[in-house]
Amino acid sequence: MPDTPAVPGQRAIIIGGSMAGLFCGVLLRAAGWEVDIYERAGEELASRGAGIATHDELYAAFVAAGIDLQAEMGVQSTGRIVFDRTGAVLGECAMPQIMTSWGFVFRFLRARFPDAHYHSGYSFEDLREDSAGVEARFSNGHTVRADILIGADGTRSTVRQRLLPQAALDYCGYFAWRGLFDEARVPPAVLERVACRMAFSATPRGHWLGYLVAGPNDDLTPGGRWYNWGWYRRGDADALRAHLTDTDGRHYPLGIPHHRMHPALVGAMRRQAHEELAPPIQRIVEATPTAYIQAIYELASPQMVMGRTCLIGDAAFTARPHVGLGVSKAAEDARTLAAALCVPDRRTALANWEAARLRYGRAALRWGQDLGSYIAADTDDPAQREKADYYRRADTLLVETAANEPGPYLEARMGR
């Protein structure tokens, strides 16, 4: 769908050119807004490749933007399987779901936002609001004015830090080893067992999961895809720091480059895989040429609307990845915000939007905390132990982690 002609007085600045920012930018332009996106990173964003699960909210955002969905946005996963340490099957279930990659969706959206209005290498520093609008200032000295500023700059949002410094990231007490590599490296007998399904390996203090996603150049053909996996492991703040420190003693608090991972720690992870994971999963870890670390954080903003500034996506709420909602939540934040900005009584619409998205974000946060309750440190509280035992169960892990229909799980937590 071509952009609707711009309407005077409807101009938005979006800080952050990742998924939430692009969704919002495409949707607002389709509604006739002038929109410019400012992203602190370069175009290397397109090279990111984490696997993601899709949900109805993601497709609804595409439809709202008038984007014709491709016939296939990822790999069709038909069900799930969970193994114990010996390789015995603890459970299986059918759960149809499209598993795609971050890069696939990013490139799909980026191609639909004009280059002239997507500005890379712009680090947001501050904002100033007055009765006529809002002004953003960047580290390179550039300033720009608009009617609305949208903070879509992720978990470590500078916009949020500027306006809500009390909303801090919380480390959840564990991290994930991750891998993303050519499926051709997986032994054929193993691939036959796990292809086109989400596979789990249960461990006492965490779990492993993996699935196929689009490969290089968004290839979805068998043999050309990637295998994506994550292994959640308990680790206090000291353990996390050690894993984010290279052999030269340099610490990378925002994430260590893959090639700087300490070889001894990678080696220890591979040995532990043989001790704790099912034999088919061991083969997948062995086949992974490069493993890397993802620290697990969560964040809740007390507000999403502050005058002429709005927060969306991970800038507003970052839930633990077990819920599998990161991109779908960002898409729904963007779709509903764009709708709220396009009605005559914008103030009332934004207030209603904020209330609804705060409820959703808090519910997603609680769901993630429940799903990860047995991975964090042990507790003496009987109720917490009972919860941890429930979410450790193979049948719970199988059906609730990144569920294809998250609605009931979220609704159950809306009133808490």
JSON list of C-alpha atoms in Angstrom, two decimals, residues 14-16 18-25 27-28 149-155 157 159-160 301 303-306 309-318 326 329-338 341 353 357:
[
{"chain": "A", "resi": 14, "resn": "ILE", "atom": "CA", "xyz": [10.79, 7.69, 16.16]},
{"chain": "A", "resi": 15, "resn": "ILE", "atom": "CA", "xyz": [13.90, 6.97, 18.20]},
{"chain": "A", "resi": 16, "resn": "GLY", "atom": "CA", "xyz": [14.98, 3.43, 17.39]},
{"chain": "A", "resi": 18, "resn": "SER", "atom": "CA", "xyz": [14.48, -1.80, 15.06]},
{"chain": "A", "resi": 19, "resn": "MET", "atom": "CA", "xyz": [11.25, -3.81, 14.98]},
{"chain": "A", "resi": 20, "resn": "ALA", "atom": "CA", "xyz": [8.95, -1.60, 17.09]},
{"chain": "A", "resi": 21, "resn": "GLY", "atom": "CA", "xyz": [10.18, 1.59, 15.42]},
{"chain": "A", "resi": 22, "resn": "LEU", "atom": "CA", "xyz": [9.78, 0.22, 11.91]},
{"chain": "A", "resi": 23, "resn": "PHE", "atom": "CA", "xyz": [6.30, -1.15, 12.56]},
{"chain": "A", "resi": 24, "resn": "CYS", "atom": "CA", "xyz": [5.19, 2.21, 13.95]},
{"chain": "A", "resi": 25, "resn": "GLY", "atom": "CA", "xyz": [6.86, 4.15, 11.16]},
{"chain": "A", "resi": 27, "resn": "LEU", "atom": "CA", "xyz": [1.83, 2.25, 10.04]},
{"chain": "A", "resi": 28, "resn": "LEU", "atom": "CA", "xyz": [1.91, 6.02, 10.63]},
{"chain": "A", "resi": 149, "resn": "LEU", "atom": "CA", "xyz": [8.18, 11.55, 19.77]},
{"chain": "A", "resi": 150, "resn": "ILE", "atom": "CA", "xyz": [8.09, 7.76, 20.04]},
{"chain": "A", "resi": 151, "resn": "GLY", "atom": "CA", "xyz": [10.74, 5.93, 22.05]},
{"chain": "A", "resi": 152, "resn": "ALA", "atom": "CA", "xyz": [11.26, 2.56, 20.37]},
{"chain": "A", "resi": 153, "resn": "ASP", "atom": "CA", "xyz": [14.93, 2.21, 21.27]},
{"chain": "A", "resi": 154, "resn": "GLY", "atom": "CA", "xyz": [14.86, -1.12, 23.04]},
{"chain": "A", "resi": 155, "resn": "THR", "atom": "CA", "xyz": [15.59, -2.54, 26.45]},
{"chain": "A", "resi": 157, "resn": "SER", "atom": "CA", "xyz": [16.18, 2.90, 25.90]},
{"chain": "A", "resi": 159, "resn": "VAL", "atom": "CA", "xyz": [14.39, 7.94, 25.86]},
{"chain": "A", "resi": 160, "resn": "ARG", "atom": "CA", "xyz": [13.09, 5.99, 28.85]},
{"chain": "A", "resi": 301, "resn": "SER", "atom": "CA", "xyz": [7.82, 1.11, 32.85]},
{"chain": "A", "resi": 303, "resn": "GLN", "atom": "CA", "xyz": [4.08, 4.94, 32.17]},
{"chain": "A", "resi": 304, "resn": "MET", "atom": "CA", "xyz": [4.02, 4.73, 28.39]},
{"chain": "A", "resi": 305, "resn": "VAL", "atom": "CA", "xyz": [2.73, 8.24, 27.64]},
{"chain": "A", "resi": 306, "resn": "MET", "atom": "CA", "xyz": [4.53, 11.33, 28.98]},
{"chain": "A", "resi": 309, "resn": "THR", "atom": "CA", "xyz": [6.38, 11.22, 24.14]},
{"chain": "A", "resi": 310, "resn": "CYS", "atom": "CA", "xyz": [5.31, 7.56, 24.01]},
{"chain": "A", "resi": 311, "resn": "LEU", "atom": "CA", "xyz": [7.25, 4.37, 24.72]},
{"chain": "A", "resi": 312, "resn": "ILE", "atom": "CA", "xyz": [6.68, 1.12, 22.83]},
{"chain": "A", "resi": 313, "resn": "GLY", "atom": "CA", "xyz": [8.24, -2.32, 22.51]},
{"chain": "A", "resi": 314, "resn": "ASP", "atom": "CA", "xyz": [11.10, -3.31, 24.79]},
{"chain": "A", "resi": 315, "resn": "ALA", "atom": "CA", "xyz": [11.63, 0.35, 25.69]},
{"chain": "A", "resi": 316, "resn": "ALA", "atom": "CA", "xyz": [8.42, 0.10, 27.71]},
{"chain": "A", "resi": 317, "resn": "PHE", "atom": "CA", "xyz": [8.36, -3.54, 28.84]},
{"chain": "A", "resi": 318, "resn": "THR", "atom": "CA", "xyz": [10.94, -6.26, 28.49]},
{"chain": "A", "resi": 326, "resn": "GLY", "atom": "CA", "xyz": [8.98, -9.72, 22.02]},
{"chain": "A", "resi": 329, "resn": "LYS", "atom": "CA", "xyz": [4.19, -7.27, 21.52]},
{"chain": "A", "resi": 330, "resn": "ALA", "atom": "CA", "xyz": [6.21, -4.61, 19.71]},
{"chain": "A", "resi": 331, "resn": "ALA", "atom": "CA", "xyz": [3.99, -4.98, 16.66]},
{"chain": "A", "resi": 332, "resn": "GLU", "atom": "CA", "xyz": [0.81, -4.69, 18.71]},
{"chain": "A", "resi": 333, "resn": "ASP", "atom": "CA", "xyz": [2.16, -1.69, 20.65]},
{"chain": "A", "resi": 334, "resn": "ALA", "atom": "CA", "xyz": [2.88, 0.00, 17.32]},
{"chain": "A", "resi": 335, "resn": "ARG", "atom": "CA", "xyz": [-0.42, -0.93, 15.66]},
{"chain": "A", "resi": 336, "resn": "THR", "atom": "CA", "xyz": [-2.58, 0.26, 18.55]},
{"chain": "A", "resi": 337, "resn": "LEU", "atom": "CA", "xyz": [-0.51, 3.41, 19.12]},
{"chain": "A", "resi": 338, "resn": "ALA", "atom": "CA", "xyz": [-0.82, 4.38, 15.46]},
{"chain": "A", "resi": 341, "resn": "LEU", "atom": "CA", "xyz": [-2.78, 8.85, 17.20]},
{"chain": "A", "resi": 353, "resn": "TRP", "atom": "CA", "xyz": [-4.08, 3.03, 24.84]},
{"chain": "A", "resi": 357, "resn": "ARG", "atom": "CA", "xyz": [-0.84, -1.67, 27.04]}
]
